Amino acid sequence: MDLEKHPAAPAPAAESAPVALRASDADRDRIAQIIGDALAEGRLTAEEHSERLDALYAVKTVGELEVLVRDLPAAPGAAYAVAAPASGPAWPVSGPPGGGYVENVVAVFSSSTRKGRWRPASHTRAVSVLGDITIDLTEAVFEQQVTEINVTCVLGNVEVKVPENVTLRGYGSGVLGNFEVHGEGESVADPQAPVVIVRGFTVLGNIEARRKMGSRLVDLAERFRKRLEG
């Protein structure tokens, strides 16, 4: 007797989140915020925060990013959630400083300076071509845990200054040029202090970041506590 033939059951669908997808800057921003919030809430120690932040900019895929926050209050696929392309521009033309947009600082055959009592964006892109740029954060009002400065320098000079009680990290290189971060890796007494990351590439130019001794941000813990409560 012939048996009725049935189509084979379909194989289980592959995991929807493309964990092998290359991580974007937006993906890293989201994970950095989760890690920063975990530090402020006491879920991570300062040492654990530092280790995960270093790993954040070393890994390459969305799946590797998700591993960094697997034990933190973040939904699975949080890294990929921000990876979908937006319908609008990559960043708004204007908006409240520190609100997650990108601020541009450009010096072409000229000079440009950011200093005084200002609110840096979460991301700043600095481009110097035969020009000088100074980004002075010693009196800045930080509205986010992690502030990243991406620098491209060709035959120019870019200097970044931060308060002495801010964590400073750098990732960069140069071709016949200089990329230097002074005081990187030095411990900061306040584990909730802002973190400034300088990433850059220079050709026949100079990129330098350093702490300014004697310049301090005060009441850092209280500032971040109010943000969490607010």
Short mmCIF file of C-alpha atoms in Angstrom, two decimals, residues 4-218:
data_model
loop_
_atom_site.label_atom_id
_atom_site.label_comp_id
_atom_site.label_asym_id
_atom_site.label_seq_id
_atom_site.Cartn_x
_atom_site.Cartn_y
_atom_site.Cartn_z
CA GLU A 4 0.91 9.35 1.57
CA LYS A 5 3.99 11.43 1.09
CA HIS A 6 4.45 14.51 3.16
CA PRO A 7 7.05 17.23 2.57
CA ALA A 8 9.92 17.16 4.97
CA ALA A 9 9.63 19.54 7.90
CA PRO A 10 11.59 22.74 7.28
CA ALA A 11 14.87 23.10 9.12
CA PRO A 12 14.85 25.49 12.07
CA ALA A 13 15.44 29.05 10.93
CA ALA A 14 18.85 30.45 11.56
CA GLU A 15 19.22 32.98 14.32
CA SER A 16 17.73 36.24 13.09
CA ALA A 17 20.35 38.51 14.55
CA PRO A 18 23.39 38.49 12.23
CA VAL A 19 25.98 38.04 14.95
CA ALA A 20 28.76 37.76 12.36
CA LEU A 21 27.93 41.21 10.95
CA ARG A 22 30.73 43.74 11.29
CA ALA A 23 30.03 46.15 14.16
CA SER A 24 29.34 49.79 13.31
CA ASP A 25 30.11 52.92 15.33
CA ALA A 26 26.45 53.04 16.36
CA ASP A 27 26.68 49.47 17.67
CA ARG A 28 29.71 50.37 19.79
CA ASP A 29 27.99 53.52 21.10
CA ARG A 30 25.05 51.48 22.38
CA ILE A 31 27.27 48.92 24.12
CA ALA A 32 29.46 51.65 25.60
CA GLN A 33 26.35 53.25 27.11
CA ILE A 34 25.23 49.93 28.64
CA ILE A 35 28.67 49.37 30.15
CA GLY A 36 28.81 52.94 31.47
CA ASP A 37 25.38 52.64 33.08
CA ALA A 38 26.43 49.35 34.70
CA LEU A 39 29.43 51.09 36.25
CA ALA A 40 27.29 53.95 37.57
CA GLU A 41 24.81 51.45 39.07
CA GLY A 42 27.56 49.45 40.79
CA ARG A 43 27.11 46.35 38.63
CA LEU A 44 30.70 46.61 37.37
CA THR A 45 33.87 47.59 39.17
CA ALA A 46 36.15 50.26 37.73
CA GLU A 47 38.58 47.54 36.63
CA GLU A 48 35.84 45.52 34.92
CA HIS A 49 34.56 48.66 33.21
CA SER A 50 38.06 49.43 31.93
CA GLU A 51 38.55 45.89 30.61
CA ARG A 52 35.23 45.82 28.78
CA LEU A 53 35.77 49.28 27.33
CA ASP A 54 39.14 48.16 25.94
CA ALA A 55 37.52 45.06 24.45
CA LEU A 56 34.72 47.18 22.98
CA TYR A 57 37.10 48.81 20.51
CA ALA A 58 39.08 45.64 19.84
CA VAL A 59 36.31 43.25 18.74
CA LYS A 60 34.94 43.34 15.19
CA THR A 61 31.49 41.74 15.08
CA VAL A 62 28.04 42.34 16.57
CA GLY A 63 28.14 38.93 18.25
CA GLU A 64 31.38 39.77 20.04
CA LEU A 65 29.86 43.04 21.26
CA GLU A 66 26.84 41.24 22.69
CA VAL A 67 29.11 38.99 24.76
CA LEU A 68 30.36 42.11 26.60
CA VAL A 69 26.87 42.89 27.96
CA ARG A 70 25.45 39.38 28.25
CA ASP A 71 25.40 39.61 32.06
CA LEU A 72 24.05 43.18 32.16
CA PRO A 73 20.47 44.57 31.94
CA ALA A 74 20.30 44.68 28.15
CA ALA A 75 18.00 42.70 25.90
CA PRO A 76 19.59 40.07 23.63
CA GLY A 77 20.44 41.57 20.28
CA ALA A 78 20.93 45.03 21.79
CA ALA A 79 24.01 45.58 19.69
CA TYR A 80 22.20 44.76 16.47
CA ALA A 81 19.15 46.80 17.44
CA VAL A 82 20.94 49.99 16.49
CA ALA A 83 22.63 48.54 13.42
CA ALA A 84 19.67 48.88 11.07
CA PRO A 85 20.13 51.74 8.61
CA ALA A 86 18.21 54.87 9.44
CA SER A 87 15.99 56.59 6.94
CA GLY A 88 17.49 60.00 7.67
CA PRO A 89 21.05 61.34 7.76
CA ALA A 90 23.72 59.71 9.92
CA TRP A 91 23.49 62.55 12.41
CA PRO A 92 21.29 65.62 12.78
CA VAL A 93 22.53 68.96 11.55
CA SER A 94 21.74 70.49 14.91
CA GLY A 95 20.50 69.44 18.31
CA PRO A 96 21.28 69.59 22.01
CA PRO A 97 25.00 69.06 22.68
CA GLY A 98 25.80 65.69 24.16
CA GLY A 99 22.59 64.27 22.73
CA GLY A 100 24.22 61.47 20.75
CA TYR A 101 24.91 63.35 17.53
CA VAL A 102 28.30 64.00 15.96
CA GLU A 103 30.01 67.38 16.21
CA ASN A 104 32.51 68.29 13.49
CA VAL A 105 35.64 70.36 14.02
CA VAL A 106 37.49 71.18 10.80
CA ALA A 107 40.66 73.16 10.12
CA VAL A 108 41.90 73.40 6.52
CA PHE A 109 44.77 75.88 6.17
CA SER A 110 43.38 77.44 9.35
CA SER A 111 42.87 76.85 13.08
CA SER A 112 39.88 75.78 15.14
CA THR A 113 39.38 75.63 18.92
CA ARG A 114 36.78 74.26 21.30
CA LYS A 115 37.31 75.36 24.89
CA GLY A 116 35.71 76.93 27.95
CA ARG A 117 32.38 75.95 29.49
CA TRP A 118 30.87 73.84 26.72
CA ARG A 119 29.00 70.56 26.35
CA PRO A 120 30.86 68.15 24.07
CA ALA A 121 28.85 65.76 21.94
CA SER A 122 29.16 62.03 22.54
CA HIS A 123 31.16 61.94 19.29
CA THR A 124 33.41 64.61 17.83
CA ARG A 125 35.06 64.30 14.44
CA ALA A 126 38.15 66.45 14.03
CA VAL A 127 39.75 66.91 10.61
CA SER A 128 42.95 68.89 10.21
CA VAL A 129 44.58 69.49 6.82
CA LEU A 130 47.54 71.85 7.15
CA GLY A 131 45.70 73.30 10.14
CA ASP A 132 45.68 73.38 13.94
CA ILE A 133 42.87 72.08 16.16
CA THR A 134 42.63 72.37 19.95
CA ILE A 135 39.90 70.49 21.81
CA ASP A 136 40.05 71.61 25.43
CA LEU A 137 37.75 69.62 27.74
CA THR A 138 39.20 70.92 31.01
CA GLU A 139 36.11 73.08 31.70
CA ALA A 140 33.61 71.02 29.70
CA VAL A 141 30.29 69.77 31.06
CA PHE A 142 30.09 66.05 30.29
CA GLU A 143 26.56 64.76 29.71
CA GLN A 144 27.53 61.16 28.88
CA GLN A 145 29.77 58.50 30.40
CA VAL A 146 31.87 58.01 27.27
CA THR A 147 33.02 60.80 24.95
CA GLU A 148 34.80 59.78 21.76
CA ILE A 149 36.96 61.99 19.56
CA ASN A 150 37.86 60.69 16.09
CA VAL A 151 40.76 62.55 14.50
CA THR A 152 42.11 62.64 10.96
CA CYS A 153 45.21 64.77 10.59
CA VAL A 154 47.22 65.48 7.42
CA LEU A 155 50.21 67.81 7.73
CA GLY A 156 48.53 69.41 10.70
CA ASN A 157 48.36 69.39 14.48
CA VAL A 158 45.55 68.29 16.81
CA GLU A 159 45.73 68.65 20.59
CA VAL A 160 43.22 67.27 23.09
CA LYS A 161 43.25 68.32 26.76
CA VAL A 162 41.19 66.69 29.52
CA PRO A 163 40.89 67.23 33.29
CA GLU A 164 43.26 65.20 35.42
CA ASN A 165 40.46 63.13 37.00
CA VAL A 166 39.02 61.89 33.70
CA THR A 167 39.93 58.48 32.27
CA LEU A 168 41.83 58.94 29.01
CA ARG A 169 42.30 56.24 26.37
CA GLY A 170 43.76 56.29 22.88
CA TYR A 171 43.72 54.10 19.77
CA GLY A 172 45.57 55.35 16.71
CA SER A 173 48.56 55.36 14.40
CA GLY A 174 50.45 57.52 11.98
CA VAL A 175 52.43 57.48 8.76
CA LEU A 176 55.53 59.63 9.19
CA GLY A 177 53.54 61.31 11.92
CA ASN A 178 52.93 61.17 15.66
CA PHE A 179 49.96 59.81 17.63
CA GLU A 180 50.49 60.05 21.38
CA VAL A 181 48.23 59.82 24.42
CA HIS A 182 49.90 60.84 27.69
CA GLY A 183 48.73 59.25 30.92
CA GLU A 184 46.73 56.52 29.22
CA GLY A 185 45.91 53.66 31.57
CA GLU A 186 46.60 55.66 34.72
CA SER A 187 44.02 54.96 37.40
CA VAL A 188 41.38 57.55 38.26
CA ALA A 189 40.15 57.70 41.84
CA ASP A 190 36.49 58.18 40.92
CA PRO A 191 35.19 55.07 39.08
CA GLN A 192 32.26 57.12 37.75
CA ALA A 193 34.47 59.71 36.10
CA PRO A 194 33.83 60.33 32.39
CA VAL A 195 35.91 58.41 29.88
CA VAL A 196 37.45 60.24 26.91
CA ILE A 197 38.55 58.05 24.01
CA VAL A 198 40.76 59.53 21.30
CA ARG A 199 40.97 57.55 18.06
CA GLY A 200 43.02 58.91 15.21
CA PHE A 201 45.17 58.57 12.14
CA THR A 202 47.79 61.05 10.98
CA VAL A 203 49.94 61.49 7.90
CA LEU A 204 52.94 63.79 8.40
CA GLY A 205 51.07 65.36 11.28
CA ASN A 206 50.73 65.31 15.05
CA ILE A 207 47.89 64.11 17.28
CA GLU A 208 48.44 64.49 21.01
CA ALA A 209 46.13 64.00 24.00
CA ARG A 210 47.00 64.68 27.62
CA ARG A 211 45.60 65.38 31.06
CA LYS A 212 45.96 68.94 32.34
CA MET A 213 47.26 68.72 35.88
CA GLY A 214 45.45 70.98 38.35
CA SER A 215 42.26 70.97 36.30
CA ARG A 216 39.60 68.74 37.85
CA LEU A 217 35.95 67.93 37.44
CA VAL A 218 34.22 67.93 40.82
#
